[in-house]
PDB file of C-alpha atoms in Angstrom:
ATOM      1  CA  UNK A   1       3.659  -7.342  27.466  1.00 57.00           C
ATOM      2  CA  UNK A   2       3.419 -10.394  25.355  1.00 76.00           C
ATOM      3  CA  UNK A   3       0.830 -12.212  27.220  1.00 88.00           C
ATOM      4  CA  UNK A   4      -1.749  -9.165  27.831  1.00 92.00           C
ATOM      5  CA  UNK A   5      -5.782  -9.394  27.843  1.00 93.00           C
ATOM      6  CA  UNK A   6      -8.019  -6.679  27.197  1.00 95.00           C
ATOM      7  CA  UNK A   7     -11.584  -6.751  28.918  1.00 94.00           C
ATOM      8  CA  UNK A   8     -15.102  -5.020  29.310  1.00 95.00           C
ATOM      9  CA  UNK A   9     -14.478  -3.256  25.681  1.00 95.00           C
ATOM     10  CA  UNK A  10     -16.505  -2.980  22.927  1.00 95.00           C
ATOM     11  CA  UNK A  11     -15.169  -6.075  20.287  1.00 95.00           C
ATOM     12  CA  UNK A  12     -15.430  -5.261  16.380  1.00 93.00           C
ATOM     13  CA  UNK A  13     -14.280  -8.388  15.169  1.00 86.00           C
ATOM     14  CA  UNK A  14     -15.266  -8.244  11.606  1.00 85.00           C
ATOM     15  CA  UNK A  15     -16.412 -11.527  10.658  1.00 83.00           C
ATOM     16  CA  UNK A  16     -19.705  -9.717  10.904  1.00 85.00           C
ATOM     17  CA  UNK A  17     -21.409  -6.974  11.477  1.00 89.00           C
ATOM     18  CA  UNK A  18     -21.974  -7.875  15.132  1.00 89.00           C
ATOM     19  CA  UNK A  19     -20.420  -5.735  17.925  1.00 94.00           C
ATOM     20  CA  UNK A  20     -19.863  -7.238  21.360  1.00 93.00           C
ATOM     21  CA  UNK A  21     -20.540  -5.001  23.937  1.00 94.00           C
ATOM     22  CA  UNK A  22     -18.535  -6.544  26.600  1.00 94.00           C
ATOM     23  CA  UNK A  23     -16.142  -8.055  25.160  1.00 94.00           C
ATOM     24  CA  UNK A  24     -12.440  -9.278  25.747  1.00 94.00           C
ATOM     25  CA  UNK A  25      -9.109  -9.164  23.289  1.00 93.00           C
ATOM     26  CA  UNK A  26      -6.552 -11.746  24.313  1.00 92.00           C
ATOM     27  CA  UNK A  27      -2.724 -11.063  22.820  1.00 92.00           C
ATOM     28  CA  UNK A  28      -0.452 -13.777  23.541  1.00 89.00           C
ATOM     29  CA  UNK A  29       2.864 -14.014  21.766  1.00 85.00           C
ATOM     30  CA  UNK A  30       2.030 -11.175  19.833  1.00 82.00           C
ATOM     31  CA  UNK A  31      -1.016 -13.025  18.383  1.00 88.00           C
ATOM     32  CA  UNK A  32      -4.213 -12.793  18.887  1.00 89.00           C
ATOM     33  CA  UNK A  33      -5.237 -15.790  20.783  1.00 91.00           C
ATOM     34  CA  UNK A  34      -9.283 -14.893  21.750  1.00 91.00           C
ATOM     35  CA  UNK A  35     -11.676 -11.781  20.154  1.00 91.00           C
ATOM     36  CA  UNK A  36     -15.521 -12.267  21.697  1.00 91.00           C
ATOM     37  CA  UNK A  37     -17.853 -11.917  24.393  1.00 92.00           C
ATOM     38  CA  UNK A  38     -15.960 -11.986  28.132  1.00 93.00           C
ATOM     39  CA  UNK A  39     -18.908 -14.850  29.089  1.00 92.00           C
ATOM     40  CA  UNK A  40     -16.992 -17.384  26.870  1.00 92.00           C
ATOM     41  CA  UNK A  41     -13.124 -16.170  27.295  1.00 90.00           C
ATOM     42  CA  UNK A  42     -11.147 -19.067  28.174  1.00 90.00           C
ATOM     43  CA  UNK A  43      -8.945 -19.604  31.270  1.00 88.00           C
ATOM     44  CA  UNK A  44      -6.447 -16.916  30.998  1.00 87.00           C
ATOM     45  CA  UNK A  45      -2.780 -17.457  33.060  1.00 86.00           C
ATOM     46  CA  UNK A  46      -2.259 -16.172  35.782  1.00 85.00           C
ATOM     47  CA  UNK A  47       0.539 -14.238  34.799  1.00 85.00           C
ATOM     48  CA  UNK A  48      -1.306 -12.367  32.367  1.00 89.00           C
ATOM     49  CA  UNK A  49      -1.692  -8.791  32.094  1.00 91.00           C
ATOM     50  CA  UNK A  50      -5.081  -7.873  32.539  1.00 92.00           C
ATOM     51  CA  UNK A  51      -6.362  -4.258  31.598  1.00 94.00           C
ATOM     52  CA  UNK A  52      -9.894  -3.066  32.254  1.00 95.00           C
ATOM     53  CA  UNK A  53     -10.833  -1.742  28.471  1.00 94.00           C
ATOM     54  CA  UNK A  54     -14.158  -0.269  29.911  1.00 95.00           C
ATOM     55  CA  UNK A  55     -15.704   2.670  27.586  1.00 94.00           C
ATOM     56  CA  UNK A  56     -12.881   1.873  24.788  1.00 94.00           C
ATOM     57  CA  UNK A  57     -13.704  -0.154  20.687  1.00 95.00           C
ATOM     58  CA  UNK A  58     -11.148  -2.457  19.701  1.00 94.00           C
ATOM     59  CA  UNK A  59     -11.388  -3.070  16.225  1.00 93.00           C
ATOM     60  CA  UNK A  60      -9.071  -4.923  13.751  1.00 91.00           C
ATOM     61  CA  UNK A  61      -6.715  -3.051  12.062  1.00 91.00           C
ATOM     62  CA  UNK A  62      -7.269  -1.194   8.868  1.00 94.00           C
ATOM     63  CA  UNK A  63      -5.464  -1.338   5.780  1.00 94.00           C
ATOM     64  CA  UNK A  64      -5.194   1.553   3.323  1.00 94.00           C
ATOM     65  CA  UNK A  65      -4.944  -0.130  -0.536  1.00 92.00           C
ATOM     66  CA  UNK A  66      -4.028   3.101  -1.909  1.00 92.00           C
ATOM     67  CA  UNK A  67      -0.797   4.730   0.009  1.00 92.00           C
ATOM     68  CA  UNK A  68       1.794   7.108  -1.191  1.00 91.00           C
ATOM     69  CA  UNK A  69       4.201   6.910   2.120  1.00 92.00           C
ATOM     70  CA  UNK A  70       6.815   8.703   0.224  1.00 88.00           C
ATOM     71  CA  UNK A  71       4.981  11.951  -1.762  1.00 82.00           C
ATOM     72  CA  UNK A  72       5.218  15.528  -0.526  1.00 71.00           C
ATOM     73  CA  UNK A  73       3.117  16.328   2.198  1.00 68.00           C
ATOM     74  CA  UNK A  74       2.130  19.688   1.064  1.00 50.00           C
ATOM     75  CA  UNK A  75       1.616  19.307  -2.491  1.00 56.00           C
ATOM     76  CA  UNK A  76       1.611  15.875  -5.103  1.00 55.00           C
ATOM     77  CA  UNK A  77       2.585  18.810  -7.473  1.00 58.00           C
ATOM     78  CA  UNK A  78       5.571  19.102  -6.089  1.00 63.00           C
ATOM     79  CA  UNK A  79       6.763  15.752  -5.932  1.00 63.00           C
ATOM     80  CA  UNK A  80       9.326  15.735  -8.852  1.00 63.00           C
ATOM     81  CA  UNK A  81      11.333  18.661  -6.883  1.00 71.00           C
ATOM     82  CA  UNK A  82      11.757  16.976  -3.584  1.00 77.00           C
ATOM     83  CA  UNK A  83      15.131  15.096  -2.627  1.00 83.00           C
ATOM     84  CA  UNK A  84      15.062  11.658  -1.842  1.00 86.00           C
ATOM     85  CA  UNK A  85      16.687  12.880   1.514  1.00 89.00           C
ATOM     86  CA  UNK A  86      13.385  14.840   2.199  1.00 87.00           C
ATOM     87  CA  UNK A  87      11.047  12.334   0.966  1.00 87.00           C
ATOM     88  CA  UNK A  88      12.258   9.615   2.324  1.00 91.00           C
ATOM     89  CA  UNK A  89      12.013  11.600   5.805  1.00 92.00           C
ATOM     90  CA  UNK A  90       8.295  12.163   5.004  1.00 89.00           C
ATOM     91  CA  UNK A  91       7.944   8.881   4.345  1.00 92.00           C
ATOM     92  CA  UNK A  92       9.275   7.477   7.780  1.00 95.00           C
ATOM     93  CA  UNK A  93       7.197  10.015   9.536  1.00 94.00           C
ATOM     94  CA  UNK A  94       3.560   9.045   7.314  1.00 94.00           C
ATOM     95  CA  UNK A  95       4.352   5.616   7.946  1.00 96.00           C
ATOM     96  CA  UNK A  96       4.578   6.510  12.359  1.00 96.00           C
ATOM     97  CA  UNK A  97       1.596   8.342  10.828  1.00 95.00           C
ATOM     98  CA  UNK A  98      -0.602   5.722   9.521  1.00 94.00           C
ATOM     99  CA  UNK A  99      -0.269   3.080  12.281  1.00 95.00           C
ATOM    100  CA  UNK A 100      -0.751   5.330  14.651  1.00 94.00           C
ATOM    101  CA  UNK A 101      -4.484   6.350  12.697  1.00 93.00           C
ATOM    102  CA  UNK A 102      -5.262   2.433  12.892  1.00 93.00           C
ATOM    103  CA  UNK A 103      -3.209   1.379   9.345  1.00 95.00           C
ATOM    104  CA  UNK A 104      -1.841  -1.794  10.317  1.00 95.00           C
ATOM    105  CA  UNK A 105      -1.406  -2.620   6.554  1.00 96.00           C
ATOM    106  CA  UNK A 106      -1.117  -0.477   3.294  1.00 96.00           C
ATOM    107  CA  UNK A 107      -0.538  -0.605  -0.351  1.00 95.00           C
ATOM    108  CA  UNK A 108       1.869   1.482  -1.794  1.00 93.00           C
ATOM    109  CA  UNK A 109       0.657   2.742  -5.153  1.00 91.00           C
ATOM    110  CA  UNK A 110       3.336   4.959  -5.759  1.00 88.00           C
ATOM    111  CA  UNK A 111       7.072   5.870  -4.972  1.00 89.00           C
ATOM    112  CA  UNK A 112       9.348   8.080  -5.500  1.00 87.00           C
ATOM    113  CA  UNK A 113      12.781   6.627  -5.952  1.00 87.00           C
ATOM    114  CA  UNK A 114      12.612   3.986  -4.296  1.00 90.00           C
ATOM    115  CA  UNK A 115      12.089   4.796  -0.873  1.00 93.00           C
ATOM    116  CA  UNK A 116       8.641   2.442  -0.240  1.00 95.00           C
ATOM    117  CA  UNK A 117      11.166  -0.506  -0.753  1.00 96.00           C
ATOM    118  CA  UNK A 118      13.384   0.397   1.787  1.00 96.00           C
ATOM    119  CA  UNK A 119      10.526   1.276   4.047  1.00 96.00           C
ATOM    120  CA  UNK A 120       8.725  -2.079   3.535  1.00 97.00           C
ATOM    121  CA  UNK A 121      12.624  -3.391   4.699  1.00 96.00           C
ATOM    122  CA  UNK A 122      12.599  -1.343   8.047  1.00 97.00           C
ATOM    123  CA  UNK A 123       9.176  -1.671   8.888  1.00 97.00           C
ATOM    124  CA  UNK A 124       9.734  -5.722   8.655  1.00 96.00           C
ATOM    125  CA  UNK A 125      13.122  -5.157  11.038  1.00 96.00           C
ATOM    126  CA  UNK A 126      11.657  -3.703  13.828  1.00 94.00           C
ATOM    127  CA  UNK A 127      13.831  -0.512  12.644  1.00 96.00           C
ATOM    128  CA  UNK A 128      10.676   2.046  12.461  1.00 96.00           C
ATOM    129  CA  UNK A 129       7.209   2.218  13.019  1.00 96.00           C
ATOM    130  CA  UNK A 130       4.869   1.276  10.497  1.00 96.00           C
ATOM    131  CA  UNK A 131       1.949  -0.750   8.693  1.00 96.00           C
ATOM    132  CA  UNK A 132       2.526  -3.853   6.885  1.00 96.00           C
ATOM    133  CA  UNK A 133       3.593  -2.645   3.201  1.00 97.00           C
ATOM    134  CA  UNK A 134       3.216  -3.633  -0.432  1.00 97.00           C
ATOM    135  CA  UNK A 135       5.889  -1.520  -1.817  1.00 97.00           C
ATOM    136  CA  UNK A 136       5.323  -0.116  -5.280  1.00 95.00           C
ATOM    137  CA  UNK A 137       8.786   1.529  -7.127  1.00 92.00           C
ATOM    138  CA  UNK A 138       8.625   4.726  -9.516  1.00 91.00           C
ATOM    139  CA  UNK A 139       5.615   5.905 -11.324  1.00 91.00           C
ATOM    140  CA  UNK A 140       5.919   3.691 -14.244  1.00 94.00           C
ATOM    141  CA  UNK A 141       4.049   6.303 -17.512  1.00 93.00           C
ATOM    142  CA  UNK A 142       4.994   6.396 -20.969  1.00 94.00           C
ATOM    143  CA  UNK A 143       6.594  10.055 -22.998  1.00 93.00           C
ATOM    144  CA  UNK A 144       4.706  13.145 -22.695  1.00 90.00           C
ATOM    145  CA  UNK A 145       2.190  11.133 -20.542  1.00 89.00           C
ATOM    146  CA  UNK A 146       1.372  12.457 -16.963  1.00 84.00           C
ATOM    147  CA  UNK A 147       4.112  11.729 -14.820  1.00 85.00           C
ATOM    148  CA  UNK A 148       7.120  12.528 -17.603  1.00 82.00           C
ATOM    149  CA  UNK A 149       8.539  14.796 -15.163  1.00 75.00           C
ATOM    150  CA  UNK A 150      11.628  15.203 -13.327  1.00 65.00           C
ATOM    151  CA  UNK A 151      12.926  14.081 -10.329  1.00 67.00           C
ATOM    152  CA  UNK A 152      12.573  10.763  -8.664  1.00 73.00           C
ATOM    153  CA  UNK A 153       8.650  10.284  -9.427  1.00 81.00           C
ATOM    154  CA  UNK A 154       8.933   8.870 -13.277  1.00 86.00           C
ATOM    155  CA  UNK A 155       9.767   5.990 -14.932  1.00 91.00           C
ATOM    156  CA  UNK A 156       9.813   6.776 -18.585  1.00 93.00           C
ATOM    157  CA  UNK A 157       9.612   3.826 -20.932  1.00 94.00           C
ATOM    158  CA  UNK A 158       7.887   3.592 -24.828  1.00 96.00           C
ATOM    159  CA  UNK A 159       6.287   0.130 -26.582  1.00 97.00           C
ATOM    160  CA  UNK A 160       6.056  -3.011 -25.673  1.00 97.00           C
ATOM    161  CA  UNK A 161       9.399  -4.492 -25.218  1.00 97.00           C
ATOM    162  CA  UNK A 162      11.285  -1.436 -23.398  1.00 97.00           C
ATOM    163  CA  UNK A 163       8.565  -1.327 -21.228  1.00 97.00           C
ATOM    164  CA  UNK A 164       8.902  -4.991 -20.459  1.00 97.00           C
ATOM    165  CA  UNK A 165      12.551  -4.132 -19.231  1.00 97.00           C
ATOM    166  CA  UNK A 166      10.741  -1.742 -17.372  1.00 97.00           C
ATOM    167  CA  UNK A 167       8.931  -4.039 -14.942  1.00 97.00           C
ATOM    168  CA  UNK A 168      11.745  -6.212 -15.007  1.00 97.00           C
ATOM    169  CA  UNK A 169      14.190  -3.680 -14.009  1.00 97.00           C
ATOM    170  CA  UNK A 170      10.906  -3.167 -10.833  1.00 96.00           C
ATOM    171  CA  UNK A 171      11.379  -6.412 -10.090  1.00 97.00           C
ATOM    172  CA  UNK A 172      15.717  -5.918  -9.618  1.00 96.00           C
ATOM    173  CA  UNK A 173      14.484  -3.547  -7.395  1.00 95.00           C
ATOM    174  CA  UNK A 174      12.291  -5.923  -5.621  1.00 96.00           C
ATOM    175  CA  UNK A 175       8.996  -3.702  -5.554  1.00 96.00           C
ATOM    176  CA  UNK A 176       5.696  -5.548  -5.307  1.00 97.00           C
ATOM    177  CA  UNK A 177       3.783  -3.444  -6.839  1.00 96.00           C
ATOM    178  CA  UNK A 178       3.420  -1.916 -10.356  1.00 97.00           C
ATOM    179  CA  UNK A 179       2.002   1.100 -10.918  1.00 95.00           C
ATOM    180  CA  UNK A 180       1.159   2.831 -14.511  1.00 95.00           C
ATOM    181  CA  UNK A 181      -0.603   5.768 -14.992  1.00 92.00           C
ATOM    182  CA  UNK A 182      -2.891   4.964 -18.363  1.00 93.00           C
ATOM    183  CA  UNK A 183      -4.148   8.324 -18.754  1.00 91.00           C
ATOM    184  CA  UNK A 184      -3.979  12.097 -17.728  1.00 85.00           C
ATOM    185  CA  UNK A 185      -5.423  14.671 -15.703  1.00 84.00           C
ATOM    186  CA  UNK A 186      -4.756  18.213 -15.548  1.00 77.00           C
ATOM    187  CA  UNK A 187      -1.379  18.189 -14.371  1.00 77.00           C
ATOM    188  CA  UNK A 188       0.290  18.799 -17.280  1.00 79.00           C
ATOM    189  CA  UNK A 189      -0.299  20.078 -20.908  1.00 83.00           C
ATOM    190  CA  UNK A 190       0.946  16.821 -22.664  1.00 86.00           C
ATOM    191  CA  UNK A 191      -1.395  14.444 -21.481  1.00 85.00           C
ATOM    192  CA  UNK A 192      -4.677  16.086 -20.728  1.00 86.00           C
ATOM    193  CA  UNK A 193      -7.703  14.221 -19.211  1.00 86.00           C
ATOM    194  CA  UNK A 194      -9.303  11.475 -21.005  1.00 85.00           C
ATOM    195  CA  UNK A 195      -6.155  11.070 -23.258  1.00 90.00           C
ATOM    196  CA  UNK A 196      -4.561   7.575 -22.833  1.00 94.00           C
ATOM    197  CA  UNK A 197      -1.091   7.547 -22.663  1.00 93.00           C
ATOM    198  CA  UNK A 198      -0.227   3.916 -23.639  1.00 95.00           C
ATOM    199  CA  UNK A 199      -1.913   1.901 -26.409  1.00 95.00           C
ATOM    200  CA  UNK A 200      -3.577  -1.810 -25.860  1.00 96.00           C
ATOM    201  CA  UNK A 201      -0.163  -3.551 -26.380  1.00 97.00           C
ATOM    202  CA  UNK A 202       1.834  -1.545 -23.747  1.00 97.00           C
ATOM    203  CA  UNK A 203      -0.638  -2.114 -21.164  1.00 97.00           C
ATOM    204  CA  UNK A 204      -0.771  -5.935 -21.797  1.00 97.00           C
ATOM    205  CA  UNK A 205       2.639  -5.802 -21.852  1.00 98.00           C
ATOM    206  CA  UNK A 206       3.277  -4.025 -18.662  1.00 98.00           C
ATOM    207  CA  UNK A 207       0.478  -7.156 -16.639  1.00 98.00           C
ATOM    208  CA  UNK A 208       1.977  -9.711 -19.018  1.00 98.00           C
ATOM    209  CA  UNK A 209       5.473  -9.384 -17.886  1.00 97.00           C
ATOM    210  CA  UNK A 210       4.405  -8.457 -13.639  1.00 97.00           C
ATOM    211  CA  UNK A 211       2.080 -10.993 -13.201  1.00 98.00           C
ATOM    212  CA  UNK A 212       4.779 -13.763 -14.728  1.00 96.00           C
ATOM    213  CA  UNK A 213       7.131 -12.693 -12.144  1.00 95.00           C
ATOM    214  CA  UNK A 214       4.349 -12.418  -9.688  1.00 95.00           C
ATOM    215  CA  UNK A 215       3.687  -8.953  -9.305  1.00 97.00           C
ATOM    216  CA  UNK A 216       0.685  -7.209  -9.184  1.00 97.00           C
ATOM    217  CA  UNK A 217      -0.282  -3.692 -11.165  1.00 97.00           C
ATOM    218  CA  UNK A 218      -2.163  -0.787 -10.174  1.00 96.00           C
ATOM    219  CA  UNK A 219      -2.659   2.120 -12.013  1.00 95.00           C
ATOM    220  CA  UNK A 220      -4.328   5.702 -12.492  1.00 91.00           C
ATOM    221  CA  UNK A 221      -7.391   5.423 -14.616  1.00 93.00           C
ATOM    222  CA  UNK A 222      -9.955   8.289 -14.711  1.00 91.00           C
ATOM    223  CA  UNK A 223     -11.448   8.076 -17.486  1.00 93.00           C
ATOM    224  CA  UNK A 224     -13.838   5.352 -18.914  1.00 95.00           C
ATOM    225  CA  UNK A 225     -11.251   4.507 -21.614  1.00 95.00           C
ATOM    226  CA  UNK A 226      -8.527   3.997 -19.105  1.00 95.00           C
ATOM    227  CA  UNK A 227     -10.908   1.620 -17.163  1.00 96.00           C
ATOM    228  CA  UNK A 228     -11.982  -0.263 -19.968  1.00 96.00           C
ATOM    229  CA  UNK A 229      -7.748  -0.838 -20.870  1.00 96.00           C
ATOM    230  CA  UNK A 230      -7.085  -1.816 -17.726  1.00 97.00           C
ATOM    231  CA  UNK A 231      -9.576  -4.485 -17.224  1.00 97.00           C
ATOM    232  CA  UNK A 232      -8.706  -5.535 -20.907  1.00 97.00           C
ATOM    233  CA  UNK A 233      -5.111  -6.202 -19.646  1.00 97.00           C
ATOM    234  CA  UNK A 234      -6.101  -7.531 -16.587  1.00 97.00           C
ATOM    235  CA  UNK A 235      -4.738  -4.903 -14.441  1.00 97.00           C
ATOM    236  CA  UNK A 236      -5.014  -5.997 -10.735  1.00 96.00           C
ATOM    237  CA  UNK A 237      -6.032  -2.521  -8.689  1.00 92.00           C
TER     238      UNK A 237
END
């Protein structure tokens, strides 16, 4: 099924917001080799699979910027008290999950332990079924803040340089992504919404240190204060 063409289907292509409403998909060598109308599809081989698409929408894939393959599925409460054993089966099974719902791509903003890497690993191999992945490592929050909790979830580090050998210690790991939580939500007691949980320096910090090893950060912001930080540091989701 490498060389396979797709015909009489409705063709999202998304370079605009024009749908073709007989349309063709050609997939050779696992690439997409024509998208359009079937009045200007090019010679096709003879040895190509043809398949009558008629009544079906082909569509690129989607990609899903803020994924957390590896949390609970009944509760992110509950996170902190589930073995990596059990998470990292949920996280095989969301990732099926996802590309079967039309997720060809994803970024992980979240891990716990750090399954996502791994993941991102067997998803590239060919060894499970999955989107395209940005893998993100622990929750990376400061004392008392609002992922100090136990588990595999956390990432506990305080000021500047400690959390410097934070993100480097991410990097080790080989995550791509970053992710801080700047301020609280009711969760917990200790870091209740609207409180930030890192000053100005620990945020710059945090970007200062993944963006020179080229890393990007996300992180949980609800509040206008945590906004404001994170665009003050630079913060890249």
């Amino acid at each position: 099924m490498d060389n396979i063409v797709y015909t009489h289907a409705k063709v999202f292509s998304a370079v605009d917001e024009a749908v073709v409403n007989d349309g063709a998909v050609w997939v050779r060598d696992g690439l997409i080799a024509y998208a359009g109308s079937m009045q200007t599809m090019p010679d096709i081989p003879k040895a190509c699979v043809r398949v009558d698409a008629t009544g079906k929408f082909i569509m690129p894939g989607m990609t899903e910027t803020h994924a957390h393959l590896s949390f609970a599925d009944a509760s992110p409460f509950a996170i902190g008290d589930t073995s990596v054993e059990d998470a990292t089966i949920t996280a095989v099974g969301n990732a099926a999950k996802m590309l079967a719902a039309g997720f060809t791509a994803a970024v992980s903003f979240g891990s716990t332990y750090k399954i996502d890497v791994a993941l991102r690993g067997a998803i590239e191999a060919g060894q499970i079924m999955g989107p395209r992945l940005l893998a993100a490592g622990r929750d990376l929050g400061a004392t008392a803040s609002n992922v100090d909790s136990k588990g595999g979830l956390s990432h506990i580090a305080d000021g500047p340089w400690a959390l410097r050998q934070a993100v480097r210690e991410q990097r080790r790991d080989r995550v791509d992504i970053v992710k801080i939580f700047i301020d609280g939500e009711a969760i917990n007691p200790t870091n209740p919404p609207g409180e930030l949980s890192f000053c100005d320096e620990e945020v710059a910090a945090v970007v200062s240190e993944a963006h020179r090893r080229k890393m990007r950060v996300a992180c949980h912001a609800r509040s206008a204060a945590a906004v404001k930080q994170a665009v003050r540091a630079g913060v890249d989701f």
